[in-house]
Each structure stands twice: as C-alpha cells, then as structure tokens.
N, C-alpha and C. Protein backbone atom coordinates (compact mmCIF):
# COMPACT_ATOMS: atom_id res chain seq x y z
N UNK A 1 -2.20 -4.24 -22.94
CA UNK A 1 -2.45 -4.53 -21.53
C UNK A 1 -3.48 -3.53 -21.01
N UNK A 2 -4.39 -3.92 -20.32
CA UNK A 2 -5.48 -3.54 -19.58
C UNK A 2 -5.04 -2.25 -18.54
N UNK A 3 -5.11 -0.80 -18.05
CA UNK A 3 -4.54 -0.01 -17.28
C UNK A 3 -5.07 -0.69 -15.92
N UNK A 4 -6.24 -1.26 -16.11
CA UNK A 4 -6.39 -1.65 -14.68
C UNK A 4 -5.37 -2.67 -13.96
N UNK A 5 -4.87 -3.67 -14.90
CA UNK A 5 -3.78 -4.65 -14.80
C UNK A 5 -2.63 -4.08 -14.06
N UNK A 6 -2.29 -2.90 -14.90
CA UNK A 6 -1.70 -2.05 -14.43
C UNK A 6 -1.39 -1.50 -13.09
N UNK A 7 -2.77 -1.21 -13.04
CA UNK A 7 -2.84 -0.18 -11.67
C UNK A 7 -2.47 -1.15 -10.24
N UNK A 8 -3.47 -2.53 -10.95
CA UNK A 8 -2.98 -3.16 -10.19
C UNK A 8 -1.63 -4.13 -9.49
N UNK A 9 -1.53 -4.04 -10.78
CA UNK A 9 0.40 -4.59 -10.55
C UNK A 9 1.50 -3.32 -9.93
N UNK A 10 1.05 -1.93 -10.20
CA UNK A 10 1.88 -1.07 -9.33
C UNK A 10 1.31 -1.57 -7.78
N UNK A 11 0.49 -1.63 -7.51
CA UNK A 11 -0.16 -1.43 -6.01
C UNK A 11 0.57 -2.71 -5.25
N UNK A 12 0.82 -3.72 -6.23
CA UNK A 12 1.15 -4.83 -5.55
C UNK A 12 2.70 -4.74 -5.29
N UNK A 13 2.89 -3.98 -6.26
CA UNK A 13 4.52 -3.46 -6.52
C UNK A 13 4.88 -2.77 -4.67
N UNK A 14 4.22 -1.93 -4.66
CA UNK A 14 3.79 -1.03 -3.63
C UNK A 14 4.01 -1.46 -2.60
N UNK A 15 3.51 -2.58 -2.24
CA UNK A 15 2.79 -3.19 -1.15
C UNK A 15 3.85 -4.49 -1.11
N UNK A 16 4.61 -4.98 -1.88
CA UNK A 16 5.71 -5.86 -1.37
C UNK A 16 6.84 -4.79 -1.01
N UNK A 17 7.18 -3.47 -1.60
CA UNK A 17 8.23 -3.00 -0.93
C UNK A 17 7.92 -2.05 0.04
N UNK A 18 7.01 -2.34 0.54
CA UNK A 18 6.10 -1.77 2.10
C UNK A 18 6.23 -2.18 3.01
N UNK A 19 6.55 -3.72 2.56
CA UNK A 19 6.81 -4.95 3.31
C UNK A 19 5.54 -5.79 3.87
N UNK A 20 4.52 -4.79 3.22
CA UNK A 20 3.12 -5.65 3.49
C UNK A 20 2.96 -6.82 3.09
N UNK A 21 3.33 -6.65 1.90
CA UNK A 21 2.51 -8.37 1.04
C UNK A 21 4.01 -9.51 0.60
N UNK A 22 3.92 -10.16 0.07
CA UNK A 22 5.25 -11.26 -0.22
C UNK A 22 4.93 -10.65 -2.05
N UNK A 23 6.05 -11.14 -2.83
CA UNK A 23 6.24 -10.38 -4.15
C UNK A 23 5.00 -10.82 -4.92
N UNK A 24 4.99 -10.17 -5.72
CA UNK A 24 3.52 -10.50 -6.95
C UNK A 24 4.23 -11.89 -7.79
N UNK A 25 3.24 -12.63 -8.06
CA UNK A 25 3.88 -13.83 -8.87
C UNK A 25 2.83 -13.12 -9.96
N UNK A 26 3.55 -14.48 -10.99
CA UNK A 26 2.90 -14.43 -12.32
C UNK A 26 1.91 -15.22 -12.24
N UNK A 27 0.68 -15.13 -13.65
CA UNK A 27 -0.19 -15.73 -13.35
C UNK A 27 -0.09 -16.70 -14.11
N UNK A 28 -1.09 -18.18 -13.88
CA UNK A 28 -0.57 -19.56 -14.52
C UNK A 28 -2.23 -19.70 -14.75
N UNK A 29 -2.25 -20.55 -15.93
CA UNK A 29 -3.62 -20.74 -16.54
C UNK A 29 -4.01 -21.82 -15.87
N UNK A 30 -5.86 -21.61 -15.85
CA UNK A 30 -6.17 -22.38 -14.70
C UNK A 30 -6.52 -22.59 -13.25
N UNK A 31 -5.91 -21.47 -12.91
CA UNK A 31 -5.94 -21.40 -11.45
C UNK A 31 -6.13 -19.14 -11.27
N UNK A 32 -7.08 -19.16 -10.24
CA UNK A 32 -8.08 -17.93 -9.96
C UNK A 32 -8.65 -17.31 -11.50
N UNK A 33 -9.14 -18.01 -12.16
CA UNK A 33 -9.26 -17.11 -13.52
C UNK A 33 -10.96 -16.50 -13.05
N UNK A 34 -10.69 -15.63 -13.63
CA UNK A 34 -12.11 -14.75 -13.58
C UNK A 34 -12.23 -13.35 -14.28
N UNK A 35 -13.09 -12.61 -14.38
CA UNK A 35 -13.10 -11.28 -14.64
C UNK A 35 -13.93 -10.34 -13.89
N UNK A 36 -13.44 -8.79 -14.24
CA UNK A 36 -14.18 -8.04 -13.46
C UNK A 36 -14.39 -6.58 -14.59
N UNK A 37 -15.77 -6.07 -13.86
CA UNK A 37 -15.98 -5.09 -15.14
C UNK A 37 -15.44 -3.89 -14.59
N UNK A 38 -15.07 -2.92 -14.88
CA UNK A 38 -14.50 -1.60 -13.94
C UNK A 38 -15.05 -0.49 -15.19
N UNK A 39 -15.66 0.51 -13.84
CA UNK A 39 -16.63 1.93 -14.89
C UNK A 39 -16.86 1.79 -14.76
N UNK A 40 -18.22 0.43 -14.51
CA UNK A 40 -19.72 0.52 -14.82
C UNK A 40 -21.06 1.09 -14.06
C-alpha cells in the first residue's frame, strides 16, 4: 500500500471522528478513478 493512501485514509479517519466528514467508504472500480503524482 501506497503511504500516501495512507496518510490519506488517517486524515479521513480524522475528520469523520471530528465530526466533519460522514465515514470513509471503500472504493468500487469504475467510479472517481484517477491518479496523482506526489514529490515531484
């Protein structure tokens, strides 16, 4: 697994028991797929 995946699944972690955001779902193929480069 990717640390950025990571980083980002704590933050979201974060941020539903903040009460900011609604819980992190899983992801389903097909739907928002994309990538991003990080460092560069």
């Amino acid at each position: 697994m990717q640390q950025q995946a990571l980083k980002d699944f704590a933050q979201a972690v974060a941020n539903f028991f903040a009460g900011m955001h609604r819980r992190p779902t899983w992801r389903k193929a097909g739907r928002h797929e994309g990538f991003r480069v990080v460092g560069v």
